[in-house]
């Protein structure tokens, strides 16, 4: 299974890794355009549309929501196939929210299968933006019920109405009224049924608890969170990984503070 992807820019140095960007729920690869525009003069960048989103909207094959890991393993394999098809050798994975959770799973899955052929693309760094590490067992079933309710709404109700409520959740509390309405308008071109399937396939209820594995990885991992994103800021500061808190930002740093995000990314790469 291949995912839709776009390539931008060229490497200033042939030995530079490719920068690979994974968006969050309801987003697509275009969300990274401003950040990529700042990087593409010196770096090769690839944005990917995840299943159910953008030009991968109708890709949902093998995302078995009944499985313990939901669609995480299928998307991990699809990401590997897409990067190989693009001719990627070394790469840095940058993920936001849902994309950050998929990036974590991807990094841990690669480490668990390190004996697999060395011909595959080689992950060398991971940058996480506002991603959850996983829930304790006692919280999984309530979370899945919560996600099922939202998924039913995305699949059955007018998307504009659902989005109006979606962006009222506490995690988006830092958004202004104008920012909230801009997001509702921007995300209204999604296919509700595709969002619903992806939401269940990548539910936190299906995600393994990944922090212990991440802490054992030998590759550099850096976590970015916004100062106003209190839930994820507290989560990040307690994780034991390298963390940068971005001033005047909420959950979506690369949209709210793209220059600060790009600066932090470049500092991490250096």
GROMACS .gro file of C-alpha atoms in nm:
model
  270
    1UNK     CA    1   0.000   0.000   0.000
    2UNK     CA    2   0.147   0.334  -0.112
    3UNK     CA    3   0.045   0.670   0.035
    4UNK     CA    4   0.018   0.991  -0.162
    5UNK     CA    5   0.332   1.199  -0.114
    6UNK     CA    6   0.499   1.510  -0.254
    7UNK     CA    7   0.867   1.599  -0.272
    8UNK     CA    8   1.007   1.950  -0.234
    9UNK     CA    9   1.354   2.103  -0.248
   10UNK     CA   10   1.701   1.961  -0.285
   11UNK     CA   11   1.978   1.867  -0.047
   12UNK     CA   12   2.257   2.116   0.015
   13UNK     CA   13   2.473   1.813   0.093
   14UNK     CA   14   2.427   1.467  -0.058
   15UNK     CA   15   2.469   1.315   0.289
   16UNK     CA   16   2.179   1.512   0.437
   17UNK     CA   17   1.876   1.309   0.545
   18UNK     CA   18   1.538   1.366   0.382
   19UNK     CA   19   1.280   1.537   0.606
   20UNK     CA   20   0.950   1.344   0.612
   21UNK     CA   21   0.637   1.511   0.751
   22UNK     CA   22   0.326   1.339   0.895
   23UNK     CA   23   0.016   1.553   0.961
   24UNK     CA   24  -0.251   1.521   1.230
   25UNK     CA   25  -0.613   1.405   1.220
   26UNK     CA   26  -0.821   1.606   0.968
   27UNK     CA   27  -0.505   1.746   0.808
   28UNK     CA   28  -0.298   1.659   0.502
   29UNK     CA   29   0.049   1.716   0.366
   30UNK     CA   30  -0.034   2.074   0.268
   31UNK     CA   31  -0.041   2.168   0.637
   32UNK     CA   32   0.340   2.169   0.629
   33UNK     CA   33   0.376   2.397   0.325
   34UNK     CA   34   0.499   2.706   0.514
   35UNK     CA   35   0.752   2.507   0.718
   36UNK     CA   36   0.869   2.321   0.408
   37UNK     CA   37   0.902   2.649   0.215
   38UNK     CA   38   1.153   2.762   0.478
   39UNK     CA   39   1.350   2.439   0.457
   40UNK     CA   40   1.338   2.332   0.093
   41UNK     CA   41   1.622   2.558  -0.023
   42UNK     CA   42   1.867   2.345   0.176
   43UNK     CA   43   1.678   2.022   0.250
   44UNK     CA   44   1.482   1.764   0.057
   45UNK     CA   45   1.136   1.736   0.212
   46UNK     CA   46   0.854   1.487   0.165
   47UNK     CA   47   0.498   1.546   0.287
   48UNK     CA   48   0.268   1.246   0.314
   49UNK     CA   49  -0.111   1.225   0.310
   50UNK     CA   50  -0.207   0.960   0.565
   51UNK     CA   51  -0.492   0.714   0.496
   52UNK     CA   52  -0.836   0.874   0.494
   53UNK     CA   53  -0.686   1.222   0.436
   54UNK     CA   54  -0.598   1.446   0.142
   55UNK     CA   55  -0.521   1.250  -0.174
   56UNK     CA   56  -0.500   0.930   0.033
   57UNK     CA   57  -0.865   0.982   0.132
   58UNK     CA   58  -0.982   0.650  -0.008
   59UNK     CA   59  -0.693   0.443   0.127
   60UNK     CA   60  -0.813   0.237   0.421
   61UNK     CA   61  -0.721  -0.117   0.314
   62UNK     CA   62  -0.581  -0.342   0.588
   63UNK     CA   63  -0.663  -0.094   0.865
   64UNK     CA   64  -0.834  -0.357   1.078
   65UNK     CA   65  -0.989  -0.173   1.369
   66UNK     CA   66  -1.062  -0.498   1.549
   67UNK     CA   67  -0.691  -0.576   1.579
   68UNK     CA   68  -0.507  -0.484   1.897
   69UNK     CA   69  -0.285  -0.235   1.716
   70UNK     CA   70  -0.559  -0.109   1.484
   71UNK     CA   71  -0.406   0.046   1.175
   72UNK     CA   72  -0.067   0.128   1.326
   73UNK     CA   73   0.118  -0.167   1.174
   74UNK     CA   74  -0.049  -0.127   0.834
   75UNK     CA   75   0.042   0.242   0.822
   76UNK     CA   76   0.397   0.163   0.936
   77UNK     CA   77   0.432  -0.077   0.644
   78UNK     CA   78   0.271   0.172   0.403
   79UNK     CA   79   0.512   0.443   0.516
   80UNK     CA   80   0.811   0.215   0.456
   81UNK     CA   81   0.682   0.122   0.110
   82UNK     CA   82   0.620   0.488   0.022
   83UNK     CA   83   0.967   0.600   0.130
   84UNK     CA   84   1.130   0.314  -0.057
   85UNK     CA   85   0.930   0.399  -0.369
   86UNK     CA   86   1.051   0.760  -0.335
   87UNK     CA   87   1.413   0.643  -0.320
   88UNK     CA   88   1.473   0.767   0.035
   89UNK     CA   89   1.786   0.649   0.213
   90UNK     CA   90   1.836   0.832   0.545
   91UNK     CA   91   1.541   1.031   0.682
   92UNK     CA   92   1.417   1.237   0.974
   93UNK     CA   93   1.052   1.180   1.068
   94UNK     CA   94   0.850   1.481   1.185
   95UNK     CA   95   0.499   1.408   1.314
   96UNK     CA   96   0.219   1.617   1.459
   97UNK     CA   97  -0.049   1.481   1.698
   98UNK     CA   98  -0.182   1.166   1.526
   99UNK     CA   99   0.120   1.185   1.296
  100UNK     CA  100   0.347   1.201   1.601
  101UNK     CA  101   0.187   0.886   1.743
  102UNK     CA  102   0.236   0.708   1.411
  103UNK     CA  103   0.598   0.830   1.404
  104UNK     CA  104   0.655   0.684   1.752
  105UNK     CA  105   0.509   0.350   1.650
  106UNK     CA  106   0.717   0.353   1.330
  107UNK     CA  107   1.042   0.419   1.520
  108UNK     CA  108   0.969   0.146   1.776
  109UNK     CA  109   0.865  -0.104   1.508
  110UNK     CA  110   1.188  -0.044   1.317
  111UNK     CA  111   1.393  -0.098   1.631
  112UNK     CA  112   1.205  -0.419   1.708
  113UNK     CA  113   1.283  -0.549   1.358
  114UNK     CA  114   1.640  -0.423   1.327
  115UNK     CA  115   1.755  -0.751   1.175
  116UNK     CA  116   1.542  -0.690   0.865
  117UNK     CA  117   1.723  -0.612   0.537
  118UNK     CA  118   1.959  -0.315   0.553
  119UNK     CA  119   1.826  -0.205   0.211
  120UNK     CA  120   1.528  -0.035   0.372
  121UNK     CA  121   1.527   0.343   0.435
  122UNK     CA  122   1.712   0.432   0.756
  123UNK     CA  123   1.546   0.644   1.023
  124UNK     CA  124   1.802   0.861   1.200
  125UNK     CA  125   1.602   1.124   1.399
  126UNK     CA  126   1.244   1.179   1.517
  127UNK     CA  127   1.074   1.510   1.602
  128UNK     CA  128   0.741   1.478   1.784
  129UNK     CA  129   0.490   1.762   1.808
  130UNK     CA  130   0.207   1.715   2.057
  131UNK     CA  131   0.185   1.335   2.042
  132UNK     CA  132   0.049   1.105   2.315
  133UNK     CA  133   0.266   0.813   2.426
  134UNK     CA  134  -0.023   0.576   2.503
  135UNK     CA  135  -0.286   0.504   2.767
  136UNK     CA  136  -0.283   0.269   3.066
  137UNK     CA  137  -0.508  -0.033   3.022
  138UNK     CA  138  -0.781   0.104   3.248
  139UNK     CA  139  -0.831   0.407   3.022
  140UNK     CA  140  -0.842   0.223   2.690
  141UNK     CA  141  -1.206   0.116   2.678
  142UNK     CA  142  -1.347   0.457   2.781
  143UNK     CA  143  -1.124   0.619   2.521
  144UNK     CA  144  -1.242   0.382   2.249
  145UNK     CA  145  -1.606   0.455   2.335
  146UNK     CA  146  -1.525   0.827   2.317
  147UNK     CA  147  -1.364   0.783   1.975
  148UNK     CA  148  -1.653   0.571   1.850
  149UNK     CA  149  -1.895   0.851   1.932
  150UNK     CA  150  -1.689   1.106   1.742
  151UNK     CA  151  -1.635   0.864   1.452
  152UNK     CA  152  -2.011   0.807   1.424
  153UNK     CA  153  -2.064   1.181   1.402
  154UNK     CA  154  -1.792   1.226   1.140
  155UNK     CA  155  -1.941   0.946   0.931
  156UNK     CA  156  -2.307   1.047   0.961
  157UNK     CA  157  -2.344   1.421   1.023
  158UNK     CA  158  -2.261   1.734   0.820
  159UNK     CA  159  -1.890   1.786   0.859
  160UNK     CA  160  -1.916   2.159   0.933
  161UNK     CA  161  -2.143   2.087   1.231
  162UNK     CA  162  -1.910   1.821   1.370
  163UNK     CA  163  -1.604   2.041   1.328
  164UNK     CA  164  -1.768   2.327   1.515
  165UNK     CA  165  -1.791   2.097   1.817
  166UNK     CA  166  -1.455   1.925   1.755
  167UNK     CA  167  -1.260   2.250   1.787
  168UNK     CA  168  -1.434   2.333   2.115
  169UNK     CA  169  -1.244   2.052   2.291
  170UNK     CA  170  -1.002   2.155   2.571
  171UNK     CA  171  -0.693   2.068   2.366
  172UNK     CA  172  -0.786   2.351   2.127
  173UNK     CA  173  -0.859   2.604   2.403
  174UNK     CA  174  -0.574   2.832   2.294
  175UNK     CA  175  -0.735   2.898   1.954
  176UNK     CA  176  -0.896   3.235   1.895
  177UNK     CA  177  -1.246   3.253   1.748
  178UNK     CA  178  -1.100   3.344   1.408
  179UNK     CA  179  -0.846   3.059   1.419
  180UNK     CA  180  -1.121   2.815   1.513
  181UNK     CA  181  -1.343   2.926   1.224
  182UNK     CA  182  -1.049   2.914   0.982
  183UNK     CA  183  -0.985   2.553   1.082
  184UNK     CA  184  -1.352   2.460   1.043
  185UNK     CA  185  -1.351   2.606   0.691
  186UNK     CA  186  -1.017   2.447   0.603
  187UNK     CA  187  -1.110   2.100   0.731
  188UNK     CA  188  -1.459   2.093   0.580
  189UNK     CA  189  -1.325   1.947   0.254
  190UNK     CA  190  -1.248   1.616   0.425
  191UNK     CA  191  -1.444   1.299   0.361
  192UNK     CA  192  -1.622   1.226   0.688
  193UNK     CA  193  -1.630   0.849   0.642
  194UNK     CA  194  -1.253   0.840   0.580
  195UNK     CA  195  -1.183   1.046   0.891
  196UNK     CA  196  -1.407   0.816   1.095
  197UNK     CA  197  -1.224   0.502   0.980
  198UNK     CA  198  -0.881   0.651   1.044
  199UNK     CA  199  -0.988   0.781   1.383
  200UNK     CA  200  -1.085   0.433   1.498
  201UNK     CA  201  -0.787   0.266   1.333
  202UNK     CA  202  -0.540   0.495   1.511
  203UNK     CA  203  -0.734   0.541   1.835
  204UNK     CA  204  -0.528   0.583   2.151
  205UNK     CA  205  -0.719   0.277   2.269
  206UNK     CA  206  -0.540   0.077   1.997
  207UNK     CA  207  -0.197   0.234   2.043
  208UNK     CA  208   0.062   0.048   2.251
  209UNK     CA  209   0.219   0.234   2.543
  210UNK     CA  210   0.529   0.350   2.352
  211UNK     CA  211   0.724   0.564   2.600
  212UNK     CA  212   0.931   0.278   2.753
  213UNK     CA  213   1.038   0.171   2.404
  214UNK     CA  214   1.114   0.527   2.294
  215UNK     CA  215   1.335   0.580   2.599
  216UNK     CA  216   1.544   0.280   2.494
  217UNK     CA  217   1.602   0.388   2.134
  218UNK     CA  218   1.953   0.489   2.034
  219UNK     CA  219   1.841   0.750   1.779
  220UNK     CA  220   1.777   1.113   1.885
  221UNK     CA  221   1.416   1.199   1.970
  222UNK     CA  222   1.297   1.551   2.042
  223UNK     CA  223   0.953   1.661   2.162
  224UNK     CA  224   0.799   2.002   2.090
  225UNK     CA  225   0.495   2.134   2.275
  226UNK     CA  226   0.324   2.471   2.304
  227UNK     CA  227   0.328   2.659   2.633
  228UNK     CA  228  -0.052   2.690   2.624
  229UNK     CA  229  -0.105   2.320   2.546
  230UNK     CA  230  -0.108   2.228   2.914
  231UNK     CA  231  -0.209   1.863   2.871
  232UNK     CA  232   0.073   1.779   2.632
  233UNK     CA  233   0.321   2.015   2.793
  234UNK     CA  234   0.282   1.829   3.123
  235UNK     CA  235   0.298   1.495   2.941
  236UNK     CA  236   0.616   1.595   2.760
  237UNK     CA  237   0.797   1.738   3.062
  238UNK     CA  238   0.744   1.412   3.250
  239UNK     CA  239   0.854   1.181   2.966
  240UNK     CA  240   1.231   1.191   3.011
  241UNK     CA  241   1.294   1.281   2.646
  242UNK     CA  242   1.448   1.603   2.518
  243UNK     CA  243   1.171   1.867   2.518
  244UNK     CA  244   1.136   2.221   2.387
  245UNK     CA  245   0.838   2.434   2.495
  246UNK     CA  246   0.743   2.690   2.230
  247UNK     CA  247   0.621   3.027   2.359
  248UNK     CA  248   0.279   3.160   2.260
  249UNK     CA  249   0.168   2.835   2.103
  250UNK     CA  250  -0.105   2.583   2.171
  251UNK     CA  251  -0.140   2.229   2.036
  252UNK     CA  252  -0.056   2.301   1.673
  253UNK     CA  253   0.278   2.479   1.684
  254UNK     CA  254   0.369   2.453   1.315
  255UNK     CA  255   0.051   2.643   1.224
  256UNK     CA  256   0.039   2.887   1.517
  257UNK     CA  257   0.414   2.961   1.538
  258UNK     CA  258   0.571   2.827   1.216
  259UNK     CA  259   0.892   3.030   1.243
  260UNK     CA  260   0.957   2.912   1.600
  261UNK     CA  261   0.876   2.556   1.491
  262UNK     CA  262   1.119   2.571   1.198
  263UNK     CA  263   1.390   2.723   1.417
  264UNK     CA  264   1.348   2.443   1.671
  265UNK     CA  265   1.357   2.180   1.397
  266UNK     CA  266   1.678   2.321   1.248
  267UNK     CA  267   1.839   2.336   1.592
  268UNK     CA  268   1.749   1.970   1.643
  269UNK     CA  269   1.895   1.875   1.305
  270UNK     CA  270   2.219   2.058   1.385
   0.00000   0.00000   0.00000
